[in-house]
């Protein structure tokens, strides 16, 4: 049984006997005129199917009594004329065989088939509150119209996505292998950008180096819009213009990762445009690096997800006091959250098919909803930073310095593994890599 067939079986096992689940993929989106944006499948749909064509729906019917469970795909029919223009289409029969479905039908038959599949089903699972709502209402009305024959529509609807969120949170061996490779490709891209950096280079030139390395190693696309920020731009957390020119004395912050076979990587490195950290830059950089090291020590099975952030904040806040960015005691700075002036985001997030991947960060099964415990197979980013904008009372030597260091980290049975370890991050490593002798 394939990995995706196993996932479908696991999902079916969580559903009520005889219940039906419905999940569509993402629609194509027009960019302008007759051009579409590059198509990207829905992550949930891909997780269960591996199928990447648009106009597709997966239906899972749970076993009931002697009736076995069924996995059904609805997709576009073969169309040789359209294939001339748009490329290969599987068609239902080839898709059924290639992706391990029990049945497959043309997408045009979905409404008719659902009006039958939902007859006497006790519950319908689907993404509540989305674009499918109106269509579901039509299916239920079609079943109710048959009430004189004795059939009944589902008595309840259940949000399908929370079940899938919990499944996706734990990556299996195949997923981990893809994410390792994605991180390797992205690490190579960061190295390429560092080597290409010079005073006077434009941010978009460095972005081009990243994109080239992604594609030449088989990644399908960037996992998100790359951030290439020089100088003061590095203090803009979601900077995306990527059009400024580096100046002597600037730091360059690059937050970029590729998507490989549906899985994201997410790496940030910060380096001097001229290849040599100034003393103020070095002090803050090594502070962020120490904060990351402290956060990494808090990642192991059984430890709370929030522990990494708490560890990083403690180190960063103490450094802010030591370097004169803040005044007071460590306890006051943390209690009053005055450190937020220079560190205003969390220290990480789940990583997987989506860059900010799905899954609860708190244990919602407990009344006080504490931070959930880490488990082997979870993948998180660890990304402390410091961003010093000009302000009264802030030492001028630190103005416009923005630094973030981010790695992709797999929780293992005995601790953690840094998937993105190939990307250099110590001062010595970066300066040696960028030496242009």
Tab-separated table of N, CA, C and O in Angstrom, residues 21-144:
chain	number	residue	atom	x	y	z
A	21	UNK	N	-16.398	11.551	3.082
A	21	UNK	CA	-15.549	12.738	3.118
A	21	UNK	C	-15.322	13.242	1.701
A	21	UNK	O	-15.141	12.447	0.773
A	22	UNK	N	-15.329	14.560	1.541
A	22	UNK	CA	-15.147	15.182	0.225
A	22	UNK	C	-14.093	16.272	0.347
A	22	UNK	O	-14.151	17.113	1.254
A	23	UNK	N	-13.133	16.263	-0.583
A	23	UNK	CA	-12.061	17.267	-0.543
A	23	UNK	C	-11.670	17.647	-1.965
A	23	UNK	O	-11.191	16.805	-2.728
A	24	UNK	N	-11.840	18.925	-2.339
A	24	UNK	CA	-11.434	19.362	-3.684
A	24	UNK	C	-10.003	19.867	-3.681
A	24	UNK	O	-9.455	20.246	-2.642
A	25	UNK	N	-9.398	19.907	-4.856
A	25	UNK	CA	-8.101	20.544	-4.979
A	25	UNK	C	-8.297	22.031	-5.239
A	25	UNK	O	-9.427	22.528	-5.298
A	26	UNK	N	-7.199	22.766	-5.383
A	26	UNK	CA	-7.283	24.208	-5.597
A	26	UNK	C	-7.718	24.516	-7.026
A	26	UNK	O	-7.431	23.753	-7.951
A	27	UNK	N	-8.384	25.639	-7.238
A	27	UNK	CA	-8.746	26.044	-8.609
A	27	UNK	C	-7.575	26.725	-9.298
A	27	UNK	O	-6.620	27.182	-8.655
A	28	UNK	N	-7.617	26.790	-10.610
A	28	UNK	CA	-6.675	27.614	-11.345
A	28	UNK	C	-7.052	29.079	-11.131
A	28	UNK	O	-8.225	29.421	-10.958
A	29	UNK	N	-6.047	29.958	-11.140
A	29	UNK	CA	-6.284	31.372	-10.859
A	29	UNK	C	-5.727	32.207	-12.002
A	29	UNK	O	-4.553	32.080	-12.362
A	30	UNK	N	-6.589	33.053	-12.560
A	30	UNK	CA	-6.161	33.913	-13.655
A	30	UNK	C	-5.205	34.984	-13.149
A	30	UNK	O	-5.421	35.593	-12.100
A	31	UNK	N	-4.142	35.219	-13.926
A	31	UNK	CA	-3.186	36.276	-13.593
A	31	UNK	C	-3.595	37.571	-14.276
A	31	UNK	O	-3.704	38.624	-13.655
A	32	UNK	N	-3.796	37.493	-15.558
A	32	UNK	CA	-4.310	38.623	-16.345
A	32	UNK	C	-4.638	38.104	-17.735
A	32	UNK	O	-4.083	37.092	-18.180
A	33	UNK	N	-5.574	38.765	-18.396
A	33	UNK	CA	-5.993	38.394	-19.741
A	33	UNK	C	-6.204	36.878	-19.820
A	33	UNK	O	-7.002	36.316	-19.090
A	34	UNK	N	-5.464	36.205	-20.713
A	34	UNK	CA	-5.660	34.761	-20.837
A	34	UNK	C	-4.507	33.983	-20.213
A	34	UNK	O	-4.232	32.845	-20.595
A	35	UNK	N	-3.828	34.578	-19.218
A	35	UNK	CA	-2.711	33.920	-18.546
A	35	UNK	C	-3.093	33.578	-17.109
A	35	UNK	O	-3.675	34.410	-16.402
A	36	UNK	N	-2.760	32.376	-16.689
A	36	UNK	CA	-2.984	31.944	-15.314
A	36	UNK	C	-1.692	32.008	-14.523
A	36	UNK	O	-0.589	31.948	-15.081
A	37	UNK	N	-1.827	32.113	-13.201
A	37	UNK	CA	-0.671	31.917	-12.352
A	37	UNK	C	-0.223	30.458	-12.475
A	37	UNK	O	-1.044	29.578	-12.762
A	38	UNK	N	1.066	30.172	-12.274
A	38	UNK	CA	1.493	28.770	-12.273
A	38	UNK	C	0.637	27.969	-11.298
A	38	UNK	O	0.413	28.395	-10.156
A	39	UNK	N	0.134	26.842	-11.754
A	39	UNK	CA	-0.817	26.091	-10.930
A	39	UNK	C	-0.118	25.419	-9.757
A	39	UNK	O	0.952	24.828	-9.898
A	40	UNK	N	-0.738	25.531	-8.587
A	40	UNK	CA	-0.270	24.826	-7.394
A	40	UNK	C	-1.476	24.138	-6.753
A	40	UNK	O	-2.452	24.750	-6.389
A	41	UNK	N	-1.401	22.818	-6.634
A	41	UNK	CA	-2.459	22.012	-6.047
A	41	UNK	C	-2.735	22.401	-4.594
A	41	UNK	O	-1.904	23.027	-3.941
A	42	UNK	N	-3.869	22.003	-4.084
A	42	UNK	CA	-4.185	22.160	-2.670
A	42	UNK	C	-3.355	21.166	-1.862
A	42	UNK	O	-3.242	19.991	-2.216
A	43	UNK	N	-2.782	21.621	-0.754
A	43	UNK	CA	-1.892	20.764	0.031
A	43	UNK	C	-2.626	19.575	0.639
A	43	UNK	O	-2.105	18.447	0.642
A	44	UNK	N	-3.798	19.789	1.190
A	44	UNK	CA	-4.564	18.680	1.781
A	44	UNK	C	-4.881	17.624	0.727
A	44	UNK	O	-4.734	16.417	0.964
A	45	UNK	N	-5.330	18.099	-0.412
A	45	UNK	CA	-5.691	17.178	-1.493
A	45	UNK	C	-4.471	16.369	-1.934
A	45	UNK	O	-4.546	15.149	-2.112
A	46	UNK	N	-3.348	17.036	-2.116
A	46	UNK	CA	-2.127	16.353	-2.543
A	46	UNK	C	-1.666	15.350	-1.487
A	46	UNK	O	-1.167	14.273	-1.819
A	47	UNK	N	-1.816	15.709	-0.237
A	47	UNK	CA	-1.419	14.819	0.864
A	47	UNK	C	-2.136	13.477	0.773
A	47	UNK	O	-1.546	12.426	1.038
A	48	UNK	N	-3.394	13.505	0.360
A	48	UNK	CA	-4.183	12.269	0.278
A	48	UNK	C	-4.101	11.578	-1.072
A	48	UNK	O	-4.404	10.381	-1.172
A	49	UNK	N	-3.706	12.304	-2.113
A	49	UNK	CA	-3.824	11.733	-3.459
A	49	UNK	C	-2.527	11.672	-4.255
A	49	UNK	O	-2.352	10.755	-5.070
A	50	UNK	N	-1.655	12.654	-4.110
A	50	UNK	CA	-0.488	12.758	-4.982
A	50	UNK	C	-0.821	13.276	-6.364
A	50	UNK	O	0.046	13.378	-7.229
A	51	UNK	N	-2.067	13.638	-6.591
A	51	UNK	CA	-2.555	14.058	-7.906
A	51	UNK	C	-2.415	15.569	-8.036
A	51	UNK	O	-2.843	16.317	-7.144
A	52	UNK	N	-1.832	16.048	-9.122
A	52	UNK	CA	-1.502	17.467	-9.238
A	52	UNK	C	-2.304	18.217	-10.304
A	52	UNK	O	-2.044	19.398	-10.528
A	53	UNK	N	-3.262	17.573	-10.944
A	53	UNK	CA	-4.057	18.284	-11.939
A	53	UNK	C	-5.162	19.103	-11.270
A	53	UNK	O	-5.681	18.721	-10.212
A	54	UNK	N	-5.554	20.229	-11.875
A	54	UNK	CA	-6.704	20.976	-11.362
A	54	UNK	C	-8.008	20.269	-11.676
A	54	UNK	O	-8.009	19.213	-12.311
A	55	UNK	N	-9.107	20.845	-11.196
A	55	UNK	CA	-10.452	20.314	-11.443
A	55	UNK	C	-10.547	18.854	-10.980
A	55	UNK	O	-10.869	17.960	-11.773
A	56	UNK	N	-10.261	18.631	-9.711
A	56	UNK	CA	-10.295	17.273	-9.175
A	56	UNK	C	-10.850	17.296	-7.757
A	56	UNK	O	-10.694	18.272	-7.021
A	57	UNK	N	-11.502	16.212	-7.388
A	57	UNK	CA	-12.102	16.039	-6.063
A	57	UNK	C	-11.858	14.606	-5.624
A	57	UNK	O	-11.998	13.676	-6.434
A	58	UNK	N	-11.495	14.423	-4.356
A	58	UNK	CA	-11.380	13.078	-3.801
A	58	UNK	C	-12.547	12.852	-2.848
A	58	UNK	O	-12.916	13.742	-2.076
A	59	UNK	N	-13.132	11.661	-2.938
A	59	UNK	CA	-14.240	11.264	-2.061
A	59	UNK	C	-13.858	9.967	-1.369
A	59	UNK	O	-13.421	9.012	-2.029
A	60	UNK	N	-14.000	9.945	-0.053
A	60	UNK	CA	-13.727	8.749	0.731
A	60	UNK	C	-15.016	8.309	1.405
A	60	UNK	O	-15.670	9.104	2.097
A	61	UNK	N	-15.394	7.058	1.198
A	61	UNK	CA	-16.603	6.498	1.815
A	61	UNK	C	-16.170	5.440	2.816
A	61	UNK	O	-15.529	4.450	2.453
A	62	UNK	N	-16.473	5.674	4.081
A	62	UNK	CA	-16.051	4.766	5.137
A	62	UNK	C	-16.826	3.452	5.078
A	62	UNK	O	-17.985	3.410	4.630
A	63	UNK	N	-16.204	2.386	5.531
A	63	UNK	CA	-16.849	1.069	5.549
A	63	UNK	C	-18.054	1.076	6.470
A	63	UNK	O	-18.116	1.808	7.458
A	64	UNK	N	-19.012	0.234	6.137
A	64	UNK	CA	-20.209	0.089	6.970
A	64	UNK	C	-20.726	-1.330	6.820
A	64	UNK	O	-21.132	-1.738	5.720
A	65	UNK	N	-20.684	-2.083	7.898
A	65	UNK	CA	-21.128	-3.465	7.826
A	65	UNK	C	-20.296	-4.244	6.822
A	65	UNK	O	-19.074	-4.275	6.884
A	66	UNK	N	-20.977	-4.864	5.872
A	66	UNK	CA	-20.277	-5.655	4.854
A	66	UNK	C	-19.779	-4.805	3.692
A	66	UNK	O	-19.081	-5.307	2.811
A	67	UNK	N	-20.119	-3.517	3.680
A	67	UNK	CA	-19.698	-2.635	2.590
A	67	UNK	C	-18.300	-2.100	2.875
A	67	UNK	O	-18.088	-1.415	3.883
A	68	UNK	N	-17.322	-2.389	2.015
A	68	UNK	CA	-15.952	-1.934	2.285
A	68	UNK	C	-15.780	-0.445	2.041
A	68	UNK	O	-16.599	0.193	1.362
A	69	UNK	N	-14.723	0.111	2.590
A	69	UNK	CA	-14.381	1.514	2.336
A	69	UNK	C	-14.000	1.691	0.872
A	69	UNK	O	-13.502	0.768	0.216
A	70	UNK	N	-14.238	2.912	0.364
A	70	UNK	CA	-13.883	3.209	-1.023
A	70	UNK	C	-13.182	4.559	-1.106
A	70	UNK	O	-13.537	5.498	-0.385
A	71	UNK	N	-12.183	4.628	-1.965
A	71	UNK	CA	-11.509	5.884	-2.273
A	71	UNK	C	-11.776	6.195	-3.745
A	71	UNK	O	-11.435	5.396	-4.619
A	72	UNK	N	-12.392	7.342	-3.992
A	72	UNK	CA	-12.875	7.676	-5.335
A	72	UNK	C	-12.275	9.004	-5.774
A	72	UNK	O	-12.297	9.988	-5.026
A	73	UNK	N	-11.772	9.052	-6.991
A	73	UNK	CA	-11.238	10.287	-7.555
A	73	UNK	C	-12.138	10.771	-8.684
A	73	UNK	O	-12.549	9.984	-9.540
A	74	UNK	N	-12.426	12.049	-8.664
A	74	UNK	CA	-13.109	12.695	-9.781
A	74	UNK	C	-12.101	13.654	-10.428
A	74	UNK	O	-11.491	14.484	-9.736
A	75	UNK	N	-11.916	13.540	-11.738
A	75	UNK	CA	-10.910	14.367	-12.403
A	75	UNK	C	-11.334	14.659	-13.841
A	75	UNK	O	-12.359	14.159	-14.316
A	76	UNK	N	-10.535	15.440	-14.531
A	76	UNK	CA	-10.841	15.784	-15.916
A	76	UNK	C	-10.746	14.548	-16.810
A	76	UNK	O	-9.905	13.668	-16.594
A	77	UNK	N	-11.590	14.500	-17.807
A	77	UNK	CA	-11.521	13.423	-18.782
A	77	UNK	C	-10.316	13.623	-19.709
A	77	UNK	O	-9.788	14.721	-19.845
A	78	UNK	N	-9.898	12.525	-20.334
A	78	UNK	CA	-8.898	12.654	-21.385
A	78	UNK	C	-9.448	13.575	-22.480
A	78	UNK	O	-10.622	13.512	-22.829
A	79	UNK	N	-8.569	14.418	-23.003
A	79	UNK	CA	-8.989	15.335	-24.065
A	79	UNK	C	-7.754	15.631	-24.910
A	79	UNK	O	-6.947	16.505	-24.565
A	80	UNK	N	-7.602	14.887	-25.980
A	80	UNK	CA	-6.391	15.001	-26.784
A	80	UNK	C	-6.232	16.385	-27.392
A	80	UNK	O	-5.106	16.870	-27.570
A	81	UNK	N	-7.348	17.048	-27.716
A	81	UNK	CA	-7.256	18.395	-28.262
A	81	UNK	C	-6.672	19.367	-27.223
A	81	UNK	O	-5.802	20.180	-27.540
A	82	UNK	N	-7.157	19.282	-25.970
A	82	UNK	CA	-6.640	20.172	-24.937
A	82	UNK	C	-5.209	19.822	-24.568
A	82	UNK	O	-4.422	20.700	-24.178
A	83	UNK	N	-4.845	18.562	-24.690
A	83	UNK	CA	-3.478	18.167	-24.361
A	83	UNK	C	-2.476	18.797	-25.328
A	83	UNK	O	-1.314	19.038	-24.964
A	84	UNK	N	-2.902	19.078	-26.539
A	84	UNK	CA	-2.026	19.774	-27.494
A	84	UNK	C	-1.635	21.143	-26.943
A	84	UNK	O	-0.500	21.597	-27.082
A	85	UNK	N	-2.600	21.801	-26.261
A	85	UNK	CA	-2.369	23.146	-25.747
A	85	UNK	C	-1.801	23.152	-24.326
A	85	UNK	O	-0.930	23.969	-24.008
A	86	UNK	N	-2.298	22.271	-23.477
A	86	UNK	CA	-2.014	22.375	-22.044
A	86	UNK	C	-1.171	21.247	-21.478
A	86	UNK	O	-0.747	21.317	-20.322
A	87	UNK	N	-0.951	20.188	-22.236
A	87	UNK	CA	-0.153	19.086	-21.722
A	87	UNK	C	-0.997	17.888	-21.309
A	87	UNK	O	-2.231	17.886	-21.377
A	88	UNK	N	-0.295	16.880	-20.844
A	88	UNK	CA	-0.902	15.574	-20.570
A	88	UNK	C	-1.967	15.629	-19.485
A	88	UNK	O	-1.821	16.333	-18.486
A	89	UNK	N	-3.027	14.880	-19.702
A	89	UNK	CA	-4.062	14.646	-18.693
A	89	UNK	C	-4.177	13.147	-18.464
A	89	UNK	O	-4.213	12.365	-19.419
A	90	UNK	N	-4.281	12.761	-17.214
A	90	UNK	CA	-4.422	11.336	-16.919
A	90	UNK	C	-5.748	10.776	-17.415
A	90	UNK	O	-5.805	9.714	-18.031
A	91	UNK	N	-6.840	11.479	-17.106
A	91	UNK	CA	-8.157	10.898	-17.330
A	91	UNK	C	-8.469	9.934	-16.201
A	91	UNK	O	-7.564	9.418	-15.523
A	92	UNK	N	-9.756	9.649	-15.961
A	92	UNK	CA	-10.141	8.850	-14.792
A	92	UNK	C	-9.491	7.469	-14.725
A	92	UNK	O	-8.993	7.080	-13.658
A	93	UNK	N	-9.478	6.727	-15.805
A	93	UNK	CA	-8.997	5.352	-15.720
A	93	UNK	C	-7.504	5.286	-15.416
A	93	UNK	O	-7.058	4.535	-14.547
A	94	UNK	N	-6.710	6.063	-16.130
A	94	UNK	CA	-5.273	6.069	-15.879
A	94	UNK	C	-4.962	6.609	-14.492
A	94	UNK	O	-4.050	6.118	-13.805
A	95	UNK	N	-5.713	7.614	-14.040
A	95	UNK	CA	-5.490	8.170	-12.699
A	95	UNK	C	-5.833	7.147	-11.628
A	95	UNK	O	-5.136	7.037	-10.612
A	96	UNK	N	-6.914	6.414	-11.830
A	96	UNK	CA	-7.288	5.391	-10.843
A	96	UNK	C	-6.159	4.387	-10.655
A	96	UNK	O	-5.783	4.045	-9.523
A	97	UNK	N	-5.590	3.948	-11.743
A	97	UNK	CA	-4.532	2.952	-11.666
A	97	UNK	C	-3.239	3.544	-11.115
A	97	UNK	O	-2.581	2.939	-10.264
A	98	UNK	N	-2.873	4.733	-11.574
A	98	UNK	CA	-1.593	5.329	-11.188
A	98	UNK	C	-1.570	5.752	-9.724
A	98	UNK	O	-0.521	5.673	-9.070
A	99	UNK	N	-2.714	6.184	-9.183
A	99	UNK	CA	-2.733	6.746	-7.838
A	99	UNK	C	-3.457	5.860	-6.825
A	99	UNK	O	-3.682	6.272	-5.691
A	100	UNK	N	-3.816	4.659	-7.239
A	100	UNK	CA	-4.313	3.667	-6.301
A	100	UNK	C	-5.706	3.893	-5.768
A	100	UNK	O	-5.984	3.590	-4.602
A	101	UNK	N	-6.603	4.401	-6.595
A	101	UNK	CA	-7.982	4.600	-6.162
A	101	UNK	C	-8.826	3.375	-6.490
A	101	UNK	O	-8.524	2.620	-7.425
A	102	UNK	N	-9.890	3.216	-5.730
A	102	UNK	CA	-10.819	2.119	-6.014
A	102	UNK	C	-11.663	2.423	-7.240
A	102	UNK	O	-11.980	1.524	-8.029
A	103	UNK	N	-12.025	3.689	-7.393
A	103	UNK	CA	-12.860	4.104	-8.516
A	103	UNK	C	-12.414	5.494	-8.962
A	103	UNK	O	-11.823	6.245	-8.177
A	104	UNK	N	-12.710	5.844	-10.192
A	104	UNK	CA	-12.449	7.192	-10.696
A	104	UNK	C	-13.473	7.529	-11.762
A	104	UNK	O	-13.848	6.668	-12.574
A	105	UNK	N	-13.918	8.789	-11.738
A	105	UNK	CA	-14.962	9.232	-12.668
A	105	UNK	C	-14.627	10.623	-13.189
A	105	UNK	O	-13.817	11.359	-12.607
A	106	UNK	N	-15.299	11.001	-14.259
A	106	UNK	CA	-15.144	12.342	-14.808
A	106	UNK	C	-15.690	13.367	-13.815
A	106	UNK	O	-16.721	13.142	-13.167
A	107	UNK	N	-15.015	14.501	-13.697
A	107	UNK	CA	-15.417	15.525	-12.743
A	107	UNK	C	-16.828	16.028	-13.019
A	107	UNK	O	-17.553	16.434	-12.095
A	108	UNK	N	-17.267	15.947	-14.272
A	108	UNK	CA	-18.615	16.419	-14.618
A	108	UNK	C	-19.713	15.599	-13.961
A	108	UNK	O	-20.864	16.052	-13.866
A	109	UNK	N	-19.374	14.396	-13.483
A	109	UNK	CA	-20.388	13.533	-12.880
A	109	UNK	C	-20.457	13.677	-11.366
A	109	UNK	O	-21.223	12.956	-10.713
A	110	UNK	N	-19.679	14.587	-10.796
A	110	UNK	CA	-19.582	14.677	-9.338
A	110	UNK	C	-20.936	14.905	-8.676
A	110	UNK	O	-21.298	14.207	-7.716
A	111	UNK	N	-21.706	15.878	-9.145
A	111	UNK	CA	-22.982	16.187	-8.497
A	111	UNK	C	-23.921	14.969	-8.511
A	111	UNK	O	-24.558	14.647	-7.497
A	112	UNK	N	-23.995	14.325	-9.635
A	112	UNK	CA	-24.865	13.148	-9.745
A	112	UNK	C	-24.408	12.035	-8.805
A	112	UNK	O	-25.223	11.407	-8.113
A	113	UNK	N	-23.107	11.801	-8.768
A	113	UNK	CA	-22.582	10.730	-7.920
A	113	UNK	C	-22.766	11.045	-6.443
A	113	UNK	O	-23.090	10.159	-5.640
A	114	UNK	N	-22.563	12.306	-6.054
A	114	UNK	CA	-22.697	12.658	-4.640
A	114	UNK	C	-24.134	12.510	-4.158
A	114	UNK	O	-24.373	12.148	-2.999
A	115	UNK	N	-25.084	12.778	-5.022
A	115	UNK	CA	-26.486	12.614	-4.641
A	115	UNK	C	-26.801	11.156	-4.312
A	115	UNK	O	-27.744	10.861	-3.574
A	116	UNK	N	-26.010	10.226	-4.844
A	116	UNK	CA	-26.157	8.804	-4.517
A	116	UNK	C	-25.292	8.413	-3.324
A	116	UNK	O	-25.741	7.724	-2.406
A	117	UNK	N	-24.036	8.884	-3.309
A	117	UNK	CA	-23.104	8.502	-2.244
A	117	UNK	C	-23.562	8.974	-0.871
A	117	UNK	O	-23.274	8.334	0.154
A	118	UNK	N	-24.290	10.085	-0.818
A	118	UNK	CA	-24.708	10.633	0.463
A	118	UNK	C	-26.008	10.034	0.983
A	118	UNK	O	-26.416	10.332	2.113
A	119	UNK	N	-26.645	9.208	0.196
A	119	UNK	CA	-27.880	8.575	0.661
A	119	UNK	C	-27.587	7.676	1.860
A	119	UNK	O	-26.757	6.753	1.777
A	120	UNK	N	-28.234	7.981	2.979
A	120	UNK	CA	-28.120	7.209	4.222
A	120	UNK	C	-26.742	7.280	4.867
A	120	UNK	O	-26.458	6.531	5.817
A	121	UNK	N	-25.871	8.144	4.378
A	121	UNK	CA	-24.597	8.354	5.067
A	121	UNK	C	-24.865	9.105	6.373
A	121	UNK	O	-25.601	10.099	6.370
A	122	UNK	N	-24.301	8.666	7.489
A	122	UNK	CA	-24.611	9.316	8.767
A	122	UNK	C	-23.985	10.702	8.912
A	122	UNK	O	-24.481	11.543	9.659
A	123	UNK	N	-22.869	10.943	8.210
A	123	UNK	CA	-22.186	12.229	8.358
A	123	UNK	C	-21.416	12.542	7.078
A	123	UNK	O	-20.992	11.644	6.353
A	124	UNK	N	-21.250	13.826	6.834
A	124	UNK	CA	-20.460	14.300	5.708
A	124	UNK	C	-19.295	15.125	6.251
A	124	UNK	O	-19.490	16.097	6.991
A	125	UNK	N	-18.081	14.722	5.895
A	125	UNK	CA	-16.876	15.438	6.292
A	125	UNK	C	-16.368	16.240	5.091
A	125	UNK	O	-16.149	15.682	4.011
A	126	UNK	N	-16.150	17.522	5.291
A	126	UNK	CA	-15.594	18.352	4.224
A	126	UNK	C	-15.079	19.648	4.852
A	126	UNK	O	-15.344	19.916	6.031
A	127	UNK	N	-14.332	20.482	4.121
A	127	UNK	CA	-13.816	21.737	4.690
A	127	UNK	C	-14.944	22.745	4.891
A	127	UNK	O	-15.390	23.387	3.938
A	128	UNK	N	-15.407	22.888	6.103
A	128	UNK	CA	-16.535	23.769	6.388
A	128	UNK	C	-16.158	25.233	6.155
A	128	UNK	O	-15.024	25.641	6.381
A	129	UNK	N	-17.151	26.007	5.725
A	129	UNK	CA	-16.950	27.440	5.577
A	129	UNK	C	-16.182	27.863	4.347
A	129	UNK	O	-15.747	29.007	4.247
A	130	UNK	N	-16.022	26.967	3.396
A	130	UNK	CA	-15.268	27.287	2.182
A	130	UNK	C	-16.153	27.344	0.963
A	130	UNK	O	-17.393	27.429	1.044
A	131	UNK	N	-15.505	27.251	-0.188
A	131	UNK	CA	-16.230	27.382	-1.450
A	131	UNK	C	-17.116	26.184	-1.754
A	131	UNK	O	-17.956	26.239	-2.651
A	132	UNK	N	-16.950	25.101	-1.001
A	132	UNK	CA	-17.741	23.903	-1.255
A	132	UNK	C	-19.122	23.972	-0.612
A	132	UNK	O	-19.998	23.160	-0.925
A	133	UNK	N	-19.340	24.940	0.276
A	133	UNK	CA	-20.590	24.990	1.044
A	133	UNK	C	-21.829	24.990	0.144
A	133	UNK	O	-22.786	24.237	0.380
A	134	UNK	N	-21.826	25.846	-0.867
A	134	UNK	CA	-23.018	25.960	-1.724
A	134	UNK	C	-23.262	24.655	-2.472
A	134	UNK	O	-24.417	24.221	-2.625
A	135	UNK	N	-22.199	24.022	-2.902
A	135	UNK	CA	-22.357	22.775	-3.642
A	135	UNK	C	-22.869	21.672	-2.727
A	135	UNK	O	-23.697	20.844	-3.129
A	136	UNK	N	-22.372	21.649	-1.504
A	136	UNK	CA	-22.855	20.662	-0.532
A	136	UNK	C	-24.348	20.835	-0.289
A	136	UNK	O	-25.103	19.855	-0.204
A	137	UNK	N	-24.780	22.091	-0.197
A	137	UNK	CA	-26.211	22.346	0.007
A	137	UNK	C	-27.027	21.736	-1.131
A	137	UNK	O	-28.113	21.164	-0.904
A	138	UNK	N	-26.518	21.815	-2.346
A	138	UNK	CA	-27.211	21.211	-3.483
A	138	UNK	C	-27.246	19.700	-3.389
A	138	UNK	O	-28.276	19.074	-3.708
A	139	UNK	N	-26.152	19.086	-2.949
A	139	UNK	CA	-26.130	17.628	-2.805
A	139	UNK	C	-27.138	17.171	-1.757
A	139	UNK	O	-27.878	16.199	-1.964
A	140	UNK	N	-27.163	17.885	-0.626
A	140	UNK	CA	-28.090	17.497	0.433
A	140	UNK	C	-29.539	17.667	-0.009
A	140	UNK	O	-30.407	16.843	0.314
A	141	UNK	N	-29.799	18.727	-0.760
A	141	UNK	CA	-31.163	18.929	-1.276
A	141	UNK	C	-31.548	17.801	-2.222
A	141	UNK	O	-32.706	17.331	-2.218
A	142	UNK	N	-30.606	17.333	-3.019
A	142	UNK	CA	-30.893	16.231	-3.949
A	142	UNK	C	-31.220	14.949	-3.201
A	142	UNK	O	-32.088	14.164	-3.629
A	143	UNK	N	-30.540	14.719	-2.082
A	143	UNK	CA	-30.846	13.524	-1.286
A	143	UNK	C	-32.217	13.667	-0.620
A	143	UNK	O	-33.021	12.722	-0.597
A	144	UNK	N	-32.510	14.852	-0.089
A	144	UNK	CA	-33.810	15.063	0.558
A	144	UNK	C	-34.958	14.882	-0.434
A	144	UNK	O	-36.055	14.440	-0.062
